[in-house]
Amino acid sequence: MQWMYIFIAGLLEIIWVIGLRYSEGFTVLVPSLITLITLAISFYLFSKSLKFLPIGTAYAIFTGLGAAGTAIVGILYFQESASPSKLFFLSLMLIGIIGLKMTTSDDTTETEVLEEGK
């Protein structure tokens, strides 16, 4: 379940970042509300994942999904450049996220994570 929390939090990060674009400095009501609501839910789910996942792994995956996803949305929907180098580095980010997921144990418990922090 902790991986689902971090995945959904990363997807919501994409939504709230796009909402920032449309909120025009929080002067447009609906995009501002969408931004604030998805931001709150995103951080809530991220914090829930930290009960079970190592903080470094969780944060890297959370921000990586948000950053890569937002860049991909920018390319697909906002006509941002899709240069070969940009696509290459986005691919590296996604490979890194997958690698972190694959190398982090699924059976990490809250106690183990807390003991690591001591």
PDB file of C-alpha atoms in Angstrom:
ATOM      1  CA  MET A   1       0.000   0.000   0.000  1.00  0.00           C
ATOM      2  CA  GLN A   2       2.917   2.369   0.700  1.00  0.00           C
ATOM      3  CA  TRP A   3       3.885   2.238  -2.978  1.00  0.00           C
ATOM      4  CA  MET A   4       0.347   3.159  -3.978  1.00  0.00           C
ATOM      5  CA  TYR A   5       0.515   6.166  -1.616  1.00  0.00           C
ATOM      6  CA  ILE A   6       3.743   7.410  -3.164  1.00  0.00           C
ATOM      7  CA  PHE A   7       2.538   6.782  -6.737  1.00  0.00           C
ATOM      8  CA  ILE A   8      -0.756   8.646  -6.243  1.00  0.00           C
ATOM      9  CA  ALA A   9       1.077  11.449  -4.410  1.00  0.00           C
ATOM     10  CA  GLY A  10       3.416  11.804  -7.397  1.00  0.00           C
ATOM     11  CA  LEU A  11       0.501  11.933  -9.835  1.00  0.00           C
ATOM     12  CA  LEU A  12      -1.232  14.552  -7.707  1.00  0.00           C
ATOM     13  CA  GLU A  13       1.980  16.564  -7.724  1.00  0.00           C
ATOM     14  CA  ILE A  14       1.682  16.782 -11.507  1.00  0.00           C
ATOM     15  CA  ILE A  15      -1.878  18.083 -11.149  1.00  0.00           C
ATOM     16  CA  TRP A  16      -1.063  20.735  -8.571  1.00  0.00           C
ATOM     17  CA  VAL A  17       1.919  21.987 -10.547  1.00  0.00           C
ATOM     18  CA  ILE A  18      -0.271  22.367 -13.632  1.00  0.00           C
ATOM     19  CA  GLY A  19      -2.852  24.066 -11.414  1.00  0.00           C
ATOM     20  CA  LEU A  20      -0.197  26.605 -10.439  1.00  0.00           C
ATOM     21  CA  ARG A  21       0.168  27.528 -14.083  1.00  0.00           C
ATOM     22  CA  TYR A  22      -3.539  28.239 -14.424  1.00  0.00           C
ATOM     23  CA  SER A  23      -4.008  29.891 -11.011  1.00  0.00           C
ATOM     24  CA  GLU A  24      -2.077  32.969 -12.183  1.00  0.00           C
ATOM     25  CA  GLY A  25      -0.489  33.603  -8.813  1.00  0.00           C
ATOM     26  CA  PHE A  26      -3.563  32.329  -6.935  1.00  0.00           C
ATOM     27  CA  THR A  27      -5.755  35.030  -8.467  1.00  0.00           C
ATOM     28  CA  VAL A  28      -8.077  32.641 -10.356  1.00  0.00           C
ATOM     29  CA  LEU A  29     -10.382  30.803  -7.938  1.00  0.00           C
ATOM     30  CA  VAL A  30     -11.010  27.339  -9.433  1.00  0.00           C
ATOM     31  CA  PRO A  31      -7.417  26.519 -10.459  1.00  0.00           C
ATOM     32  CA  SER A  32      -6.228  27.898  -7.100  1.00  0.00           C
ATOM     33  CA  LEU A  33      -8.611  25.605  -5.198  1.00  0.00           C
ATOM     34  CA  ILE A  34      -7.639  22.604  -7.321  1.00  0.00           C
ATOM     35  CA  THR A  35      -3.984  23.397  -6.682  1.00  0.00           C
ATOM     36  CA  LEU A  36      -4.404  23.699  -2.916  1.00  0.00           C
ATOM     37  CA  ILE A  37      -6.585  20.595  -2.586  1.00  0.00           C
ATOM     38  CA  THR A  38      -4.340  18.354  -4.687  1.00  0.00           C
ATOM     39  CA  LEU A  39      -1.270  19.770  -2.926  1.00  0.00           C
ATOM     40  CA  ALA A  40      -2.721  18.894   0.474  1.00  0.00           C
ATOM     41  CA  ILE A  41      -3.748  15.381  -0.577  1.00  0.00           C
ATOM     42  CA  SER A  42      -0.405  14.813  -2.292  1.00  0.00           C
ATOM     43  CA  PHE A  43       1.576  15.743   0.805  1.00  0.00           C
ATOM     44  CA  TYR A  44      -0.761  13.734   3.036  1.00  0.00           C
ATOM     45  CA  LEU A  45      -0.207  10.592   0.961  1.00  0.00           C
ATOM     46  CA  PHE A  46       3.519  11.279   0.801  1.00  0.00           C
ATOM     47  CA  SER A  47       3.633  11.557   4.600  1.00  0.00           C
ATOM     48  CA  LYS A  48       1.719   8.259   4.932  1.00  0.00           C
ATOM     49  CA  SER A  49       4.288   6.518   2.741  1.00  0.00           C
ATOM     50  CA  LEU A  50       7.069   7.718   5.050  1.00  0.00           C
ATOM     51  CA  LYS A  51       5.755   5.421   7.778  1.00  0.00           C
ATOM     52  CA  PHE A  52       6.988   2.471   5.740  1.00  0.00           C
ATOM     53  CA  LEU A  53       9.541   3.649   3.200  1.00  0.00           C
ATOM     54  CA  PRO A  54      13.019   5.074   3.770  1.00  0.00           C
ATOM     55  CA  ILE A  55      12.780   8.861   3.534  1.00  0.00           C
ATOM     56  CA  GLY A  56      15.448   9.221   0.840  1.00  0.00           C
ATOM     57  CA  THR A  57      13.823   6.663  -1.427  1.00  0.00           C
ATOM     58  CA  ALA A  58      10.309   7.996  -0.853  1.00  0.00           C
ATOM     59  CA  TYR A  59      11.298  11.612  -1.491  1.00  0.00           C
ATOM     60  CA  ALA A  60      13.291  10.768  -4.623  1.00  0.00           C
ATOM     61  CA  ILE A  61      10.382   8.794  -6.064  1.00  0.00           C
ATOM     62  CA  PHE A  62       7.793  11.429  -5.075  1.00  0.00           C
ATOM     63  CA  THR A  63       9.689  14.339  -6.593  1.00  0.00           C
ATOM     64  CA  GLY A  64      10.945  12.293  -9.537  1.00  0.00           C
ATOM     65  CA  LEU A  65       7.453  11.223 -10.555  1.00  0.00           C
ATOM     66  CA  GLY A  66       6.228  14.785 -10.191  1.00  0.00           C
ATOM     67  CA  ALA A  67       9.108  16.323 -12.118  1.00  0.00           C
ATOM     68  CA  ALA A  68       9.207  13.753 -14.918  1.00  0.00           C
ATOM     69  CA  GLY A  69       5.428  13.649 -15.199  1.00  0.00           C
ATOM     70  CA  THR A  70       5.150  17.426 -15.325  1.00  0.00           C
ATOM     71  CA  ALA A  71       7.847  17.608 -17.991  1.00  0.00           C
ATOM     72  CA  ILE A  72       6.055  14.971 -20.065  1.00  0.00           C
ATOM     73  CA  VAL A  73       2.722  16.801 -19.714  1.00  0.00           C
ATOM     74  CA  GLY A  74       4.500  19.994 -20.765  1.00  0.00           C
ATOM     75  CA  ILE A  75       5.758  18.304 -23.904  1.00  0.00           C
ATOM     76  CA  LEU A  76       2.440  16.659 -24.772  1.00  0.00           C
ATOM     77  CA  TYR A  77      -0.004  19.447 -23.916  1.00  0.00           C
ATOM     78  CA  PHE A  78       1.888  22.740 -23.662  1.00  0.00           C
ATOM     79  CA  GLN A  79       4.090  22.434 -26.766  1.00  0.00           C
ATOM     80  CA  GLU A  80       7.314  22.524 -24.756  1.00  0.00           C
ATOM     81  CA  SER A  81      10.405  21.319 -26.564  1.00  0.00           C
ATOM     82  CA  ALA A  82      11.065  17.599 -26.825  1.00  0.00           C
ATOM     83  CA  SER A  83      14.715  17.638 -27.772  1.00  0.00           C
ATOM     84  CA  PRO A  84      16.589  14.341 -27.849  1.00  0.00           C
ATOM     85  CA  SER A  85      18.670  15.396 -24.850  1.00  0.00           C
ATOM     86  CA  LYS A  86      15.557  16.319 -22.843  1.00  0.00           C
ATOM     87  CA  LEU A  87      13.949  12.962 -23.640  1.00  0.00           C
ATOM     88  CA  PHE A  88      17.178  11.170 -22.765  1.00  0.00           C
ATOM     89  CA  PHE A  89      17.386  12.786 -19.335  1.00  0.00           C
ATOM     90  CA  LEU A  90      13.681  12.228 -18.655  1.00  0.00           C
ATOM     91  CA  SER A  91      14.301   8.563 -19.471  1.00  0.00           C
ATOM     92  CA  LEU A  92      17.176   8.520 -16.996  1.00  0.00           C
ATOM     93  CA  MET A  93      14.899   9.968 -14.311  1.00  0.00           C
ATOM     94  CA  LEU A  94      12.267   7.314 -14.947  1.00  0.00           C
ATOM     95  CA  ILE A  95      14.888   4.553 -14.954  1.00  0.00           C
ATOM     96  CA  GLY A  96      16.183   5.888 -11.634  1.00  0.00           C
ATOM     97  CA  ILE A  97      12.678   5.867 -10.134  1.00  0.00           C
ATOM     98  CA  ILE A  98      12.122   2.282 -11.291  1.00  0.00           C
ATOM     99  CA  GLY A  99      15.535   1.305  -9.933  1.00  0.00           C
ATOM    100  CA  LEU A 100      14.771   2.804  -6.527  1.00  0.00           C
ATOM    101  CA  LYS A 101      11.472   0.949  -6.409  1.00  0.00           C
ATOM    102  CA  MET A 102      13.123  -2.323  -7.380  1.00  0.00           C
ATOM    103  CA  THR A 103      15.881  -2.013  -4.801  1.00  0.00           C
ATOM    104  CA  THR A 104      13.660  -1.033  -1.878  1.00  0.00           C
ATOM    105  CA  SER A 105      12.208  -3.898   0.104  1.00  0.00           C
ATOM    106  CA  ASP A 106       8.419  -4.248   0.069  1.00  0.00           C
ATOM    107  CA  ASP A 107       8.411  -5.724   3.554  1.00  0.00           C
ATOM    108  CA  THR A 108       9.891  -2.715   5.333  1.00  0.00           C
ATOM    109  CA  THR A 109       7.913  -2.077   8.493  1.00  0.00           C
ATOM    110  CA  GLU A 110       7.364   1.127  10.395  1.00  0.00           C
ATOM    111  CA  THR A 111       9.595  -0.187  13.206  1.00  0.00           C
ATOM    112  CA  GLU A 112      12.473  -0.914  10.812  1.00  0.00           C
ATOM    113  CA  VAL A 113      12.269   2.554   9.296  1.00  0.00           C
ATOM    114  CA  LEU A 114      12.190   4.193  12.733  1.00  0.00           C
ATOM    115  CA  GLU A 115      15.165   2.111  13.903  1.00  0.00           C
ATOM    116  CA  GLU A 116      17.182   3.176  10.838  1.00  0.00           C
ATOM    117  CA  GLY A 117      16.700   6.801  11.842  1.00  0.00           C
ATOM    118  CA  LYS A 118      18.294   6.302  15.294  1.00  0.00           C
TER     119      LYS A 118
END
